[in-house]
Tab-separated table of C-alpha atoms in Angstrom:
chain	number	residue	atom	x	y	z
A	126	MET	CA	-0.028	-0.009	0.074
A	127	ALA	CA	1.383	3.413	-0.916
A	128	ARG	CA	2.061	5.877	1.898
A	129	ARG	CA	-0.400	8.892	1.582
A	130	HIS	CA	1.478	12.152	1.918
A	131	ASP	CA	-0.303	14.263	4.529
A	132	PRO	CA	1.592	17.561	5.382
A	133	GLU	CA	-1.123	18.741	7.670
A	134	ARG	CA	-1.042	15.354	9.819
A	135	ARG	CA	1.199	16.812	12.508
A	136	GLN	CA	-0.831	19.897	13.118
A	137	ARG	CA	-4.038	17.884	13.098
A	138	ILE	CA	-2.450	15.677	15.844
A	139	ILE	CA	-1.674	18.729	18.034
A	140	ASP	CA	-5.348	20.214	17.423
A	141	ALA	CA	-6.709	16.899	18.472
A	142	ALA	CA	-4.595	16.739	21.495
A	143	ILE	CA	-5.775	20.118	22.509
A	144	ARG	CA	-9.372	18.978	22.052
A	145	VAL	CA	-8.855	15.836	24.178
A	146	VAL	CA	-7.158	17.772	27.011
A	147	ARG	CA	-10.052	20.159	26.840
A	148	ASP	CA	-12.756	17.623	26.800
A	149	LYS	CA	-11.134	14.996	29.149
A	150	GLY	CA	-8.403	16.744	30.979
A	151	LEU	CA	-4.770	15.935	30.911
A	152	ALA	CA	-5.394	12.462	32.379
A	153	GLY	CA	-7.494	11.532	29.244
A	154	LEU	CA	-4.473	12.278	27.017
A	155	THR	CA	-2.967	9.330	25.441
A	156	HIS	CA	-1.504	8.517	21.877
A	157	ARG	CA	-4.539	6.435	21.359
A	158	THR	CA	-7.205	9.073	22.430
A	159	VAL	CA	-5.399	11.578	20.151
A	160	ALA	CA	-5.143	9.196	17.129
A	161	ALA	CA	-8.868	8.647	17.392
A	162	GLU	CA	-9.560	12.278	17.768
A	163	ALA	CA	-7.389	13.293	14.897
A	164	ASP	CA	-8.729	10.210	12.811
A	165	VAL	CA	-5.071	9.201	12.061
A	166	PRO	CA	-3.411	5.805	12.699
A	167	LEU	CA	-1.962	5.356	16.109
A	168	GLY	CA	1.522	5.041	14.540
A	169	SER	CA	1.121	8.615	13.277
A	170	THR	CA	0.852	9.995	16.745
A	171	THR	CA	4.094	8.233	17.799
A	172	TYR	CA	5.858	8.898	14.767
A	173	HIS	CA	5.382	12.906	15.076
A	174	PHE	CA	5.540	12.630	19.011
A	175	ALA	CA	7.464	9.803	20.477
A	176	THR	CA	6.268	10.751	23.977
A	177	LEU	CA	3.290	12.292	25.570
A	178	ASP	CA	5.521	15.068	26.960
A	179	GLU	CA	6.644	15.931	23.385
A	180	LEU	CA	2.954	16.197	22.280
A	181	ILE	CA	2.107	18.354	25.287
A	182	VAL	CA	5.087	20.648	24.659
A	183	ALA	CA	3.690	21.151	21.059
A	184	ALA	CA	0.112	21.907	22.345
A	185	LEU	CA	1.373	24.322	24.941
A	186	ARG	CA	3.573	26.017	22.476
A	187	GLN	CA	0.647	26.303	20.186
A	188	SER	CA	-1.310	28.009	23.312
A	189	ASN	CA	1.603	30.181	24.217
A	190	GLU	CA	1.460	31.430	20.617
A	191	CYS	CA	-2.115	32.469	20.900
A	192	PHE	CA	-1.381	34.696	23.794
A	193	ALA	CA	1.799	36.160	22.201
A	194	LYS	CA	-0.273	36.909	18.994
A	195	ALA	CA	-3.051	38.676	21.129
A	196	ALA	CA	-0.242	40.691	22.766
A	197	ALA	CA	1.419	41.702	19.450
A	198	ASP	CA	-2.007	42.399	17.817
A	199	ARG	CA	-2.737	45.060	20.228
A	200	GLY	CA	0.487	46.891	19.745
A	201	GLY	CA	0.105	49.174	22.942
A	202	LEU	CA	2.622	47.365	25.104
A	203	SER	CA	5.554	48.765	22.932
A	204	ASP	CA	4.172	52.329	22.684
A	205	PRO	CA	5.517	54.451	25.558
A	206	ASP	CA	2.608	56.790	25.249
A	207	THR	CA	-0.088	53.966	26.092
A	208	ASP	CA	-1.136	53.509	29.755
A	209	LEU	CA	0.694	50.268	30.527
A	210	ALA	CA	-1.676	49.307	33.153
A	211	ALA	CA	-4.733	49.821	30.850
A	212	GLU	CA	-3.092	47.910	28.077
A	213	LEU	CA	-2.278	45.068	30.131
A	214	ALA	CA	-5.804	45.016	31.708
A	215	ALA	CA	-7.377	44.978	28.231
A	216	LEU	CA	-5.163	42.284	26.987
A	217	LEU	CA	-5.948	39.997	29.882
A	218	GLY	CA	-9.687	40.819	29.374
A	219	GLU	CA	-9.444	40.033	25.729
A	220	TRP	CA	-7.756	36.769	26.528
A	221	LEU	CA	-10.175	35.682	29.010
A	222	SER	CA	-13.173	36.850	26.981
A	223	GLY	CA	-12.362	34.280	24.620
A	224	GLU	CA	-13.579	30.666	24.721
A	225	ARG	CA	-13.207	29.737	28.529
A	226	ALA	CA	-12.633	26.144	27.785
A	227	GLY	CA	-9.563	27.358	25.791
A	228	VAL	CA	-8.009	29.244	28.608
A	229	GLU	CA	-8.520	26.561	31.012
A	230	LEU	CA	-6.938	24.309	28.735
A	231	GLU	CA	-3.971	26.584	28.461
A	232	TYR	CA	-3.661	26.699	32.167
A	233	GLU	CA	-4.095	22.856	32.538
A	234	LEU	CA	-1.213	22.427	30.052
A	235	TYR	CA	0.801	25.089	31.777
A	236	LEU	CA	0.482	23.760	35.221
A	237	ALA	CA	1.214	20.358	33.937
A	238	ALA	CA	4.873	21.517	34.106
A	239	LEU	CA	4.753	21.304	37.876
A	240	ARG	CA	4.919	17.303	37.665
A	241	ARG	CA	6.525	17.128	34.326
A	242	PRO	CA	10.045	18.908	34.307
A	243	ALA	CA	10.423	18.424	30.363
A	244	LEU	CA	7.560	20.879	30.141
A	245	ARG	CA	8.972	23.680	32.210
A	246	PRO	CA	10.844	25.525	29.592
A	247	VAL	CA	7.871	25.756	27.189
A	248	ALA	CA	5.573	26.554	30.032
A	249	ALA	CA	7.728	29.570	30.698
A	250	GLU	CA	7.778	30.699	27.193
A	251	TRP	CA	4.636	32.769	27.394
A	252	ALA	CA	6.104	34.706	30.372
A	253	ASP	CA	9.409	35.062	28.719
A	254	ASP	CA	7.639	36.571	25.590
A	255	LEU	CA	5.612	38.969	27.646
A	256	ALA	CA	8.722	40.051	29.637
A	257	GLU	CA	10.585	40.851	26.430
A	258	ARG	CA	7.659	43.015	25.227
A	259	LEU	CA	7.554	44.750	28.623
A	260	ALA	CA	11.263	45.250	29.255
A	261	PRO	CA	11.387	48.715	27.175
A	262	ARG	CA	8.680	50.087	29.394
A	263	THR	CA	9.932	49.310	32.926
A	264	ASP	CA	12.442	47.680	35.186
A	265	PRO	CA	13.000	43.732	35.308
A	266	VAL	CA	11.633	43.397	38.831
A	267	THR	CA	8.445	45.322	37.823
A	268	VAL	CA	8.194	43.238	34.704
A	269	ARG	CA	8.247	39.964	36.932
A	270	ALA	CA	5.769	41.518	39.288
A	271	LEU	CA	3.432	42.294	36.484
A	272	ILE	CA	3.568	38.860	34.933
A	273	ALA	CA	3.040	37.345	38.382
A	274	LEU	CA	-0.033	39.702	39.116
A	275	LEU	CA	-1.593	38.782	35.481
A	276	ASP	CA	-0.985	35.151	36.174
A	277	GLY	CA	-2.584	35.313	39.425
A	278	ILE	CA	-5.662	37.347	38.306
A	279	CYS	CA	-6.027	34.800	35.544
A	280	LEU	CA	-5.969	31.886	37.921
A	281	GLN	CA	-8.462	33.434	40.330
A	282	VAL	CA	-10.919	34.102	37.511
A	283	LEU	CA	-10.616	30.467	36.329
A	284	LEU	CA	-10.661	28.943	39.600
A	285	THR	CA	-13.503	30.958	41.178
A	286	GLY	CA	-15.633	31.116	37.979
A	287	THR	CA	-16.117	34.903	38.600
A	288	SER	CA	-16.143	37.334	35.786
A	289	TYR	CA	-13.134	39.135	34.838
A	290	ASP	CA	-13.020	42.621	36.278
A	291	GLU	CA	-10.958	44.791	34.027
A	292	GLU	CA	-11.256	47.841	36.344
A	293	TYR	CA	-9.827	45.933	39.228
A	294	ALA	CA	-7.001	44.519	37.189
A	295	ARG	CA	-6.142	47.998	35.838
A	296	GLU	CA	-6.061	49.363	39.387
A	297	ALA	CA	-3.928	46.430	40.765
A	298	LEU	CA	-1.468	46.772	37.806
A	299	ARG	CA	-1.071	50.617	38.520
A	300	ARG	CA	-0.209	49.927	42.007
A	301	VAL	CA	2.647	47.777	40.716
A	302	ILE	CA	4.139	49.971	38.027
A	303	PRO	CA	6.304	52.720	39.287
A	304	THR	CA	5.293	56.325	38.400
A	305	GLY	CA	6.849	57.346	35.054
A	306	SER	CA	6.891	53.918	33.520
């Protein structure tokens, strides 16, 4: 039997893994469940991703890229005339206003790094990307504090099921940003 060329297969497997984690949680992620969801042979998943950690890294990296794209699309983070607290609060609001299951999925993948050291570098990529965007606007300690605050607000919203309060986030962020930044 001739092997069928399928250049999109790897991406379909990643997308399927994201759907499996969204629907069944990380515990439901196996090569078999992903193969079934992607409608590909089981061997395809192990060909592209020898381990589940490799597959989770790819899914987490794709999730990180969504946040990075949202930050880049807004553009205000790099503009020194933009209110940094307002811009960050709006960015977080935009991200949280998307599909809640998608944000929960991203955090589930992100938190998987607690138990899987191989995931830690990719889990840190979203924060590293945001830190690079914020670096021209303020000092390194403030950058780390802002990222921690954004992360904490997001986790509170996800865990409590409350609505995102952009005004609260903006005020909290302003308290961290030194005057003149």
